[in-house]
Short mmCIF file of C-alpha atoms in Angstrom, two decimals:
data_model
loop_
_atom_site.label_atom_id
_atom_site.label_comp_id
_atom_site.label_asym_id
_atom_site.label_seq_id
_atom_site.Cartn_x
_atom_site.Cartn_y
_atom_site.Cartn_z
CA MET A 1 -21.60 -179.60 -135.13
CA THR A 2 -23.43 -176.35 -134.48
CA THR A 3 -23.08 -174.26 -131.37
CA ALA A 4 -26.74 -174.29 -130.38
CA PRO A 5 -26.97 -177.92 -129.20
CA ARG A 6 -23.82 -177.44 -127.14
CA LEU A 7 -25.24 -174.38 -125.39
CA LEU A 8 -28.47 -176.23 -124.76
CA LEU A 9 -26.60 -179.11 -123.19
CA MET A 10 -24.36 -176.91 -121.10
CA SER A 11 -27.36 -174.95 -119.89
CA GLY A 12 -28.94 -178.21 -118.77
CA ARG A 13 -25.78 -179.25 -116.97
CA VAL A 14 -25.49 -176.17 -114.82
CA ARG A 15 -28.99 -175.86 -113.47
CA SER A 16 -28.90 -174.97 -109.79
CA ILE A 17 -28.04 -177.58 -107.18
CA VAL A 18 -30.97 -176.33 -105.13
CA SER A 19 -33.49 -176.39 -107.95
CA ARG A 20 -32.45 -179.99 -108.59
CA LEU A 21 -32.42 -181.29 -105.03
CA PRO A 22 -34.39 -184.53 -104.80
CA ARG A 23 -37.82 -184.71 -103.29
CA GLY A 24 -36.03 -186.57 -100.52
CA ILE A 25 -34.14 -183.41 -99.55
CA GLY A 26 -36.64 -180.61 -99.52
CA GLN A 27 -39.89 -182.44 -98.96
CA ASP A 28 -41.07 -185.92 -98.00
CA HIS A 29 -37.79 -187.64 -97.20
CA MET A 30 -36.45 -184.57 -95.42
CA ALA A 31 -39.39 -184.67 -93.08
CA GLN A 32 -38.64 -188.33 -92.36
CA MET A 33 -34.95 -187.62 -91.84
CA SER A 34 -35.72 -184.64 -89.61
CA SER A 35 -38.06 -186.67 -87.44
CA SER A 36 -35.43 -189.38 -87.03
CA SER A 37 -32.72 -186.86 -86.10
CA SER A 38 -32.40 -185.11 -82.77
CA SER A 39 -32.76 -181.36 -82.72
CA SER A 40 -29.58 -181.21 -80.64
CA SER A 41 -26.54 -179.68 -82.29
CA SER A 42 -24.57 -182.81 -81.48
CA SER A 43 -26.99 -185.26 -83.07
CA PRO A 44 -25.48 -187.67 -85.60
CA PRO A 45 -26.06 -187.68 -89.35
CA PRO A 46 -29.12 -189.58 -90.57
CA SER A 47 -28.76 -193.33 -90.52
CA SER A 48 -30.35 -193.73 -93.93
CA LEU A 49 -30.20 -191.74 -97.13
CA PRO A 50 -33.12 -190.69 -99.30
CA SER A 51 -33.97 -193.32 -101.86
CA SER A 52 -34.56 -190.85 -104.67
CA GLN A 53 -31.56 -189.50 -106.53
CA PRO A 54 -31.39 -185.85 -107.57
CA PRO A 55 -30.60 -184.93 -111.13
CA SER A 56 -27.35 -183.01 -110.85
CA TYR A 57 -25.47 -180.37 -112.79
CA SER A 58 -24.69 -183.04 -115.38
CA SER A 59 -28.24 -184.25 -115.95
CA GLY A 60 -28.65 -182.10 -119.05
CA LEU A 61 -25.65 -183.84 -120.54
CA ARG A 62 -26.81 -187.29 -119.58
CA GLY A 63 -30.27 -186.75 -120.99
CA SER A 64 -28.95 -186.48 -124.56
CA PRO A 65 -31.76 -184.20 -125.79
CA GLY A 66 -32.35 -184.14 -129.51
CA GLY A 67 -30.33 -187.29 -130.12
CA VAL A 68 -27.01 -185.50 -129.64
CA ASP A 69 -24.07 -187.82 -128.94
CA VAL A 70 -23.03 -186.24 -125.65
CA LYS A 71 -19.93 -188.36 -125.15
CA ALA A 72 -18.62 -187.46 -128.58
CA LEU A 73 -19.50 -183.81 -127.99
CA LEU A 74 -17.48 -183.66 -124.79
CA GLN A 75 -14.52 -185.44 -126.35
CA GLU A 76 -14.61 -183.23 -129.43
CA GLU A 77 -14.98 -179.83 -127.78
CA ASP A 78 -13.73 -180.12 -124.21
CA THR A 79 -10.85 -182.56 -124.01
CA ALA A 80 -7.34 -182.09 -125.30
CA GLU A 81 -5.24 -185.19 -125.84
CA ASP A 82 -2.86 -184.30 -123.04
CA GLY A 83 -5.67 -183.56 -120.56
CA SER A 84 -5.07 -179.80 -120.39
CA VAL A 85 -7.60 -177.03 -120.85
CA ARG A 86 -8.80 -176.45 -124.39
CA ASP A 87 -10.56 -173.21 -125.18
CA ASP A 88 -13.16 -172.84 -127.88
CA LYS A 89 -14.67 -169.58 -129.09
CA HIS A 90 -16.40 -169.25 -125.72
CA GLU A 91 -14.20 -168.05 -122.88
CA SER A 92 -13.57 -171.10 -120.72
CA SER A 93 -13.23 -171.25 -116.96
CA VAL A 94 -11.68 -173.38 -114.24
CA LEU A 95 -13.30 -173.87 -110.82
CA LEU A 96 -11.23 -174.46 -107.68
CA PHE A 97 -12.62 -175.50 -104.29
CA PRO A 98 -10.69 -174.96 -101.02
CA GLY A 99 -10.11 -177.40 -98.18
CA GLN A 100 -10.05 -177.47 -94.41
CA GLY A 101 -8.32 -174.45 -92.91
CA SER A 102 -10.16 -171.98 -95.16
CA GLN A 103 -13.06 -171.68 -92.70
CA PHE A 104 -13.68 -168.57 -90.60
CA VAL A 105 -16.51 -167.34 -88.39
CA GLY A 106 -18.83 -165.20 -90.50
CA MET A 107 -18.37 -167.13 -93.71
CA ALA A 108 -21.46 -167.57 -95.90
CA ALA A 109 -23.01 -164.34 -94.53
CA SER A 110 -23.08 -162.53 -97.86
CA LEU A 111 -24.15 -165.69 -99.67
CA VAL A 112 -27.30 -166.34 -97.64
CA GLU A 113 -28.18 -162.64 -97.59
CA ARG A 114 -28.10 -162.25 -101.36
CA HIS A 115 -28.91 -165.70 -102.70
CA GLU A 116 -31.97 -167.70 -101.72
CA ARG A 117 -30.53 -170.86 -103.26
CA ALA A 118 -27.43 -170.61 -101.09
CA ARG A 119 -29.61 -170.46 -97.97
CA ALA A 120 -31.61 -173.43 -99.24
CA LEU A 121 -28.41 -175.49 -99.36
CA PHE A 122 -27.78 -174.78 -95.68
CA ASP A 123 -31.39 -175.67 -94.89
CA ALA A 124 -30.86 -179.02 -96.61
CA ALA A 125 -27.54 -179.50 -94.82
CA ARG A 126 -29.20 -178.95 -91.43
CA ARG A 127 -31.53 -181.84 -92.10
CA VAL A 128 -28.77 -184.15 -93.33
CA LEU A 129 -26.34 -183.33 -90.51
CA GLY A 130 -28.81 -182.93 -87.66
CA TYR A 131 -27.48 -179.55 -86.52
CA ASP A 132 -27.59 -175.93 -87.69
CA LEU A 133 -24.46 -175.63 -89.82
CA LEU A 134 -25.31 -172.10 -90.95
CA ALA A 135 -25.47 -170.79 -87.38
CA LEU A 136 -22.06 -172.32 -86.72
CA CYS A 137 -20.62 -170.69 -89.85
CA LEU A 138 -22.09 -167.28 -89.05
CA ASP A 139 -21.66 -167.09 -85.28
CA GLY A 140 -19.17 -169.77 -84.27
CA PRO A 141 -17.73 -170.26 -81.76
CA ALA A 142 -14.44 -170.63 -83.62
CA GLU A 143 -13.38 -173.55 -81.41
CA GLN A 144 -16.34 -175.59 -82.67
CA LEU A 145 -16.13 -174.44 -86.28
CA ASN A 146 -12.44 -175.35 -86.41
CA ARG A 147 -13.06 -178.91 -85.26
CA THR A 148 -12.52 -181.38 -88.09
CA LEU A 149 -15.98 -182.77 -87.36
CA HIS A 150 -17.62 -179.45 -88.23
CA CYS A 151 -15.27 -177.56 -90.52
CA GLN A 152 -15.21 -180.15 -93.31
CA PRO A 153 -19.01 -180.07 -93.81
CA ALA A 154 -18.91 -176.29 -93.35
CA VAL A 155 -16.30 -175.77 -96.06
CA PHE A 156 -18.08 -178.22 -98.39
CA VAL A 157 -21.51 -176.58 -98.09
CA THR A 158 -20.14 -173.02 -98.18
CA SER A 159 -18.22 -173.88 -101.34
CA LEU A 160 -21.35 -175.11 -103.10
CA ALA A 161 -23.30 -172.11 -101.80
CA ALA A 162 -20.60 -169.92 -103.38
CA LEU A 163 -21.08 -171.90 -106.58
CA GLU A 164 -24.80 -171.06 -106.48
CA ALA A 165 -23.92 -167.38 -106.11
CA LEU A 166 -21.49 -167.57 -109.02
CA HIS A 167 -24.13 -169.34 -111.10
CA GLU A 168 -26.59 -166.49 -110.50
CA ASP A 169 -24.09 -163.64 -110.90
CA GLU A 170 -21.93 -165.01 -113.74
CA PRO A 171 -23.69 -167.99 -115.34
CA GLU A 172 -21.15 -168.08 -118.16
CA ALA A 173 -18.46 -169.02 -115.63
CA ILE A 174 -20.37 -172.22 -114.95
CA GLU A 175 -21.59 -172.88 -118.47
CA ASN A 176 -18.08 -172.67 -119.92
CA CYS A 177 -16.28 -174.56 -117.17
CA LYS A 178 -13.87 -177.14 -118.54
CA VAL A 179 -12.01 -178.26 -115.40
CA ALA A 180 -12.67 -178.48 -111.66
CA ALA A 181 -10.31 -179.33 -108.82
CA GLY A 182 -10.68 -179.29 -105.06
CA PHE A 183 -8.09 -179.28 -102.30
CA SER A 184 -8.62 -182.29 -100.01
CA VAL A 185 -12.25 -182.15 -98.83
CA GLY A 186 -12.82 -179.60 -101.61
CA GLU A 187 -12.62 -182.49 -104.04
CA PHE A 188 -16.10 -183.56 -102.94
CA ALA A 189 -17.48 -180.14 -103.94
CA ALA A 190 -15.77 -180.45 -107.33
CA LEU A 191 -17.34 -183.87 -107.84
CA VAL A 192 -20.82 -182.58 -106.95
CA PHE A 193 -20.39 -179.78 -109.47
CA ALA A 194 -19.35 -182.31 -112.12
CA GLY A 195 -22.40 -184.48 -111.47
CA ALA A 196 -20.42 -187.40 -110.05
CA MET A 197 -22.20 -187.22 -106.69
CA ASP A 198 -25.43 -185.72 -105.41
CA PHE A 199 -25.34 -183.00 -102.78
CA SER A 200 -27.07 -184.88 -99.97
CA GLU A 201 -25.05 -188.05 -100.45
CA ALA A 202 -21.75 -186.22 -100.84
CA LEU A 203 -22.47 -184.32 -97.62
CA TYR A 204 -23.18 -187.62 -95.90
CA CYS A 205 -19.77 -188.91 -97.06
CA VAL A 206 -18.04 -185.70 -95.97
CA GLN A 207 -19.61 -186.02 -92.52
CA LYS A 208 -18.46 -189.63 -92.17
CA ARG A 209 -15.01 -188.61 -93.40
CA ALA A 210 -14.82 -185.82 -90.83
CA GLU A 211 -15.96 -188.05 -87.98
CA ALA A 212 -13.43 -190.73 -88.88
CA MET A 213 -10.55 -188.27 -89.33
CA GLU A 214 -11.26 -186.59 -86.00
CA ALA A 215 -11.29 -189.99 -84.30
CA ALA A 216 -8.03 -190.98 -86.01
CA SER A 217 -6.45 -187.71 -84.89
CA SER A 218 -6.91 -188.65 -81.24
CA ARG A 219 -5.07 -191.96 -81.53
CA GLY A 220 -1.52 -192.39 -80.27
CA PRO A 221 1.02 -189.62 -79.64
CA PRO A 222 -0.06 -186.12 -80.74
CA HIS A 223 0.32 -185.37 -84.42
CA GLY A 224 -0.30 -182.40 -86.67
CA MET A 225 0.75 -180.47 -89.77
CA LEU A 226 3.45 -177.92 -90.53
CA SER A 227 3.58 -175.53 -93.49
CA VAL A 228 7.16 -175.08 -94.70
CA SER A 229 8.39 -172.31 -96.98
CA ALA A 230 11.91 -173.17 -98.07
CA ARG A 231 14.78 -172.40 -100.38
CA HIS A 232 15.28 -174.43 -103.50
CA ALA A 233 17.95 -176.48 -101.72
CA PHE A 234 15.39 -177.85 -99.24
CA ARG A 235 14.88 -181.60 -99.61
CA PRO A 236 11.65 -182.51 -97.80
CA THR A 237 12.09 -186.27 -98.05
CA ALA A 238 15.54 -186.12 -96.45
CA ALA A 239 14.34 -183.69 -93.78
CA CYS A 240 11.42 -185.96 -92.89
CA GLN A 241 13.71 -188.99 -92.72
CA GLU A 242 16.05 -187.15 -90.35
CA ALA A 243 13.10 -186.09 -88.17
CA ARG A 244 11.83 -189.68 -87.96
CA GLU A 245 15.27 -190.99 -87.00
CA HIS A 246 15.54 -188.34 -84.29
CA CYS A 247 12.16 -189.34 -82.85
CA LEU A 248 13.02 -193.00 -82.95
CA SER A 249 16.05 -192.48 -80.73
CA HIS A 250 15.16 -189.45 -78.62
CA CYS A 251 11.41 -188.82 -78.44
CA LEU A 252 9.13 -190.00 -75.66
CA SER A 253 5.35 -189.86 -75.55
CA ALA A 254 2.99 -190.05 -72.60
CA THR A 255 0.91 -193.20 -72.16
CA ALA A 256 -2.57 -193.51 -70.71
CA ALA A 257 -1.00 -194.76 -67.48
CA GLY A 258 1.00 -191.55 -67.14
CA THR A 259 4.35 -193.11 -68.02
CA ALA A 260 6.58 -192.23 -70.97
CA GLU A 261 7.60 -194.48 -73.83
CA ARG A 262 9.42 -194.05 -77.11
CA VAL A 263 7.47 -193.37 -80.28
CA ALA A 264 7.71 -196.80 -81.86
CA GLU A 265 6.91 -195.81 -85.45
CA PRO A 266 7.39 -192.05 -85.86
CA VAL A 267 5.71 -190.45 -88.87
CA CYS A 268 6.90 -187.35 -90.71
CA LEU A 269 6.00 -187.06 -94.39
CA VAL A 270 5.08 -184.58 -97.09
CA ALA A 271 1.30 -184.20 -96.91
CA SER A 272 0.91 -181.59 -99.62
CA TYR A 273 2.93 -180.24 -102.54
CA LEU A 274 1.26 -176.85 -102.41
CA CYS A 275 3.35 -174.71 -104.77
CA PRO A 276 7.03 -174.16 -105.61
CA ASP A 277 9.11 -174.12 -102.43
CA VAL A 278 6.07 -174.59 -100.16
CA ARG A 279 5.34 -178.01 -98.72
CA VAL A 280 3.08 -179.12 -95.91
CA LEU A 281 4.65 -181.74 -93.66
CA ALA A 282 2.57 -183.93 -91.38
CA GLY A 283 3.32 -186.41 -88.66
CA HIS A 284 4.03 -186.69 -84.97
CA VAL A 285 4.41 -183.33 -83.25
CA GLN A 286 7.89 -184.11 -81.97
CA ALA A 287 9.09 -184.78 -85.51
CA LEU A 288 7.60 -181.52 -86.73
CA GLU A 289 9.26 -179.67 -83.86
CA PHE A 290 12.60 -181.14 -84.95
CA VAL A 291 12.14 -179.61 -88.40
CA GLN A 292 11.31 -176.26 -86.83
CA ARG A 293 14.36 -176.32 -84.55
CA HIS A 294 16.70 -177.18 -87.43
CA ALA A 295 15.03 -174.94 -90.02
CA ARG A 296 18.12 -172.96 -91.00
CA ARG A 297 20.29 -176.03 -91.52
CA LEU A 298 17.54 -177.66 -93.59
CA HIS A 299 17.23 -174.54 -95.82
CA VAL A 300 13.79 -173.70 -94.42
CA VAL A 301 12.85 -170.02 -94.47
CA ARG A 302 9.58 -170.08 -92.54
CA THR A 303 7.40 -172.63 -90.76
CA ARG A 304 3.85 -172.42 -89.47
CA ARG A 305 1.88 -174.99 -87.54
CA LEU A 306 -1.57 -175.47 -89.02
CA PRO A 307 -4.57 -175.38 -86.65
CA VAL A 308 -5.56 -178.99 -87.24
CA SER A 309 -5.53 -181.84 -84.78
CA GLY A 310 -4.13 -184.60 -86.97
CA ALA A 311 -1.58 -185.59 -89.59
CA PHE A 312 -3.91 -185.57 -92.57
CA HIS A 313 -2.84 -187.23 -95.82
CA THR A 314 -0.42 -189.58 -94.03
CA PRO A 315 -0.71 -193.21 -92.88
CA LEU A 316 -1.84 -191.90 -89.47
CA MET A 317 -5.26 -191.42 -91.11
CA ALA A 318 -5.48 -195.09 -92.13
CA PRO A 319 -8.05 -195.83 -89.39
CA ALA A 320 -10.43 -193.42 -91.15
CA GLN A 321 -10.32 -195.18 -94.51
CA GLU A 322 -12.79 -197.95 -93.74
CA ALA A 323 -15.53 -195.55 -92.62
CA LEU A 324 -15.16 -193.43 -95.75
CA ALA A 325 -15.06 -196.49 -98.00
CA GLN A 326 -18.27 -197.77 -96.44
CA ALA A 327 -19.97 -194.40 -96.87
CA LEU A 328 -18.92 -194.18 -100.52
CA GLY A 329 -20.21 -197.69 -101.03
CA ARG A 330 -23.68 -196.63 -99.89
CA VAL A 331 -24.10 -193.74 -102.32
CA THR A 332 -24.42 -193.35 -106.06
CA VAL A 333 -21.26 -192.27 -107.86
CA ARG A 334 -21.15 -191.38 -111.54
CA LYS A 335 -18.34 -190.57 -113.93
CA PRO A 336 -17.75 -186.79 -113.82
CA SER A 337 -19.14 -184.91 -116.81
CA VAL A 338 -16.44 -182.24 -116.41
CA ARG A 339 -12.78 -183.07 -115.89
CA VAL A 340 -12.10 -183.26 -112.15
CA TYR A 341 -8.48 -183.70 -111.14
CA SER A 342 -7.61 -186.13 -108.35
CA ASN A 343 -5.40 -184.96 -105.48
CA VAL A 344 -3.72 -188.36 -105.47
CA THR A 345 -2.69 -188.58 -109.14
CA ALA A 346 -2.88 -184.99 -110.47
CA HIS A 347 -4.84 -186.47 -113.39
CA PRO A 348 -8.56 -186.39 -114.19
CA TYR A 349 -10.85 -189.11 -112.91
CA THR A 350 -11.72 -191.57 -115.65
CA SER A 351 -14.15 -194.01 -114.00
CA VAL A 352 -16.57 -194.48 -111.13
CA GLY A 353 -14.31 -197.03 -109.48
CA GLN A 354 -11.44 -194.57 -109.61
CA VAL A 355 -13.51 -191.91 -107.82
CA ARG A 356 -14.29 -194.25 -104.94
CA ASN A 357 -10.77 -195.64 -104.74
CA LEU A 358 -8.86 -192.37 -104.92
CA LEU A 359 -11.07 -190.52 -102.44
CA VAL A 360 -10.21 -193.20 -99.88
CA ARG A 361 -6.51 -193.18 -100.80
CA GLN A 362 -6.46 -189.40 -100.49
CA LEU A 363 -6.73 -189.72 -96.70
CA VAL A 364 -3.27 -191.28 -96.46
CA GLU A 365 -1.46 -189.92 -99.54
CA PRO A 366 -0.12 -186.43 -100.27
CA VAL A 367 -2.12 -183.79 -102.11
CA LEU A 368 -0.40 -183.10 -105.44
CA TRP A 369 -1.77 -179.58 -105.78
CA GLU A 370 1.24 -177.99 -107.46
CA GLN A 371 1.35 -180.81 -109.99
CA THR A 372 -2.38 -180.40 -110.62
CA MET A 373 -2.07 -176.68 -111.26
CA HIS A 374 0.69 -177.28 -113.80
CA ALA A 375 -1.31 -180.05 -115.46
CA VAL A 376 -4.33 -177.79 -115.80
CA PHE A 377 -2.69 -174.53 -116.82
CA ASP A 378 0.64 -175.28 -118.48
CA ARG A 379 0.78 -177.86 -121.28
CA ARG A 380 4.55 -177.55 -121.52
CA ASP A 381 5.05 -178.50 -117.89
CA ARG A 382 3.97 -182.06 -117.16
CA LEU A 383 5.25 -182.41 -113.61
CA ASP A 384 6.00 -185.91 -112.49
CA ALA A 385 3.89 -186.94 -109.51
CA GLY A 386 6.99 -188.38 -107.89
CA ASP A 387 8.57 -187.65 -104.56
CA GLU A 388 10.63 -184.59 -105.52
CA PRO A 389 8.97 -182.83 -108.48
CA GLU A 390 11.05 -180.09 -110.07
CA PRO A 391 8.98 -176.88 -109.96
CA ARG A 392 8.71 -174.24 -112.64
CA ARG A 393 9.00 -171.05 -110.66
CA GLY A 394 6.31 -168.50 -111.44
CA SER A 395 5.40 -170.10 -114.77
CA LYS A 396 3.83 -167.56 -117.06
CA GLY A 397 1.55 -170.12 -118.68
CA GLY A 398 1.24 -168.00 -121.81
CA ASP A 399 -1.60 -167.67 -124.23
CA SER A 400 -0.11 -169.99 -126.83
CA ASP A 401 -1.41 -173.54 -126.92
CA GLY A 402 2.14 -174.87 -127.07
CA GLY A 403 1.38 -176.99 -130.09
CA GLY A 404 1.60 -174.56 -132.98
CA GLY A 405 -2.14 -174.02 -133.03
CA GLY A 406 -1.94 -170.26 -132.61
CA PRO A 407 -3.06 -168.11 -129.68
CA ARG A 408 -5.80 -169.19 -127.31
CA ARG A 409 -7.60 -167.27 -124.63
CA PHE A 410 -6.48 -168.22 -121.16
CA PRO A 411 -9.32 -169.50 -118.95
CA ARG A 412 -10.77 -167.50 -116.11
CA VAL A 413 -10.17 -169.06 -112.70
CA TYR A 414 -12.69 -168.96 -109.86
CA GLU A 415 -12.26 -170.14 -106.29
CA ALA A 416 -15.66 -171.10 -104.90
CA GLY A 417 -15.45 -171.33 -101.14
CA PRO A 418 -14.27 -169.56 -98.01
CA GLY A 419 -10.91 -168.08 -97.18
CA LYS A 420 -9.24 -167.31 -100.53
CA GLN A 421 -7.07 -170.29 -99.65
CA LEU A 422 -5.77 -171.21 -103.08
CA GLY A 423 -4.89 -167.85 -104.62
CA SER A 424 -1.34 -167.53 -103.32
CA ALA A 425 -0.50 -171.09 -104.37
CA LEU A 426 -1.92 -170.42 -107.83
CA ARG A 427 0.16 -167.26 -108.13
CA ALA A 428 3.34 -169.21 -107.35
CA CYS A 429 2.45 -171.99 -109.80
CA ASN A 430 1.24 -169.92 -112.74
CA ALA A 431 1.30 -166.11 -112.87
CA LYS A 432 -1.00 -165.97 -115.89
CA ALA A 433 -3.63 -168.10 -114.18
CA TRP A 434 -3.41 -165.93 -111.09
CA SER A 435 -3.98 -162.81 -113.19
CA ARG A 436 -7.30 -164.38 -114.26
CA TYR A 437 -8.22 -165.51 -110.73
CA ARG A 438 -11.15 -164.34 -108.63
CA ALA A 439 -12.46 -165.65 -105.32
CA VAL A 440 -16.23 -165.67 -104.86
CA ASP A 441 -17.17 -163.44 -101.92
CA VAL A 442 -18.64 -165.55 -99.12
CA GLY A 443 -18.80 -162.99 -96.31
CA PRO A 444 -16.82 -160.74 -93.99
CA ARG A 445 -13.46 -161.85 -92.71
CA ASN A 446 -10.23 -160.48 -91.32
CA ASP A 447 -7.99 -160.28 -94.38
CA SER A 448 -4.88 -160.28 -92.20
CA ARG A 449 -5.68 -163.83 -91.19
CA ALA A 450 -3.04 -166.17 -92.58
CA GLU A 451 -4.15 -168.65 -95.19
CA GLU A 452 -4.23 -172.15 -93.80
CA GLU A 453 -4.08 -175.28 -95.92
CA GLU A 454 -5.45 -178.66 -94.92
#
């Protein structure tokens, strides 16, 4: 098969999100949606979605111009048998999308100043959401931007605006992309890039997800998330079990009547396997405080409470699942045209049903980010997605393909979104990947600000 058809197809796949927004976003349907939405910043998302569906990044692939067998082309040139990155004579790339906690006041400033298409995405988002998301990103206040209700749509749209900027500045990074992965809500941005969802409908789902997660966060005794940097001897499952047992026998929580009662079913679980020796725990605040108090005994070096209001990726988010499932049931979902790795399985999505199912499961199951990074970048390290994966510390992830096929060029890695959230985790997982990593500039920020993971 010649190179020319492949380049033609890839060029079709990566046409701008903005240039391919449906008529329902920028024109007729947007006017209808705008008229049905309040101009207030607190107005709800539109109650109905545009009927027309936008051709997405993947439409060039799906169109099969010139009679090319697109499915065979993708299988032949893009997919290795073990699911890892395969390079061809073009330098390949991997796209990563951050999650909640990467947001900061001022993000997207450089994007909307330099890229008209990035601003157009925020214009479309304002009509879908019913409030001015760009103003919130640029000017805050931080208390509102950091709310789950607002920061998830903000991170999602800013990430795709960064993708537009990358597309204009380095189109080859998009054209030669083989793999995409997103951390938590970032997975929606990865799926939009891969053509599995359309921008307007994915944003609708993100908004419903954020609303439901914020509501779930206010139920019962206070809960939250704790980032834990630990020695190799740290056993997170055992530590969480000990914290739950402590809460069961010692912890009290205030009731609506002003009395105190024991936490009947305390929760403390691993919410994210971020990178070697770094885990994010989530659960009831009193259980997290137990881990902090006993850090030295548990072989914990450093802890940091994350500025989120709930125990995301634990069963405490179960009340949010129905709302997200209903939203996903209302929108069109397609099989991704580029490999997108699921947070739940650390494997690529293989079907439409799997996309819908795993996005809902993701709310209550841990993010297997470390396992995903190894699966993408290191063929020799197939981490088990079990409870206590054994990390490869600082894997070099060399240039050999590991199968006797000779040297291969290591892919470039781009983080499209605010906060440079994923760089330090990537460095700990794979030093070679980190050496090829670049975060797309989204605007001014205080670089001393600690990275915060959802």
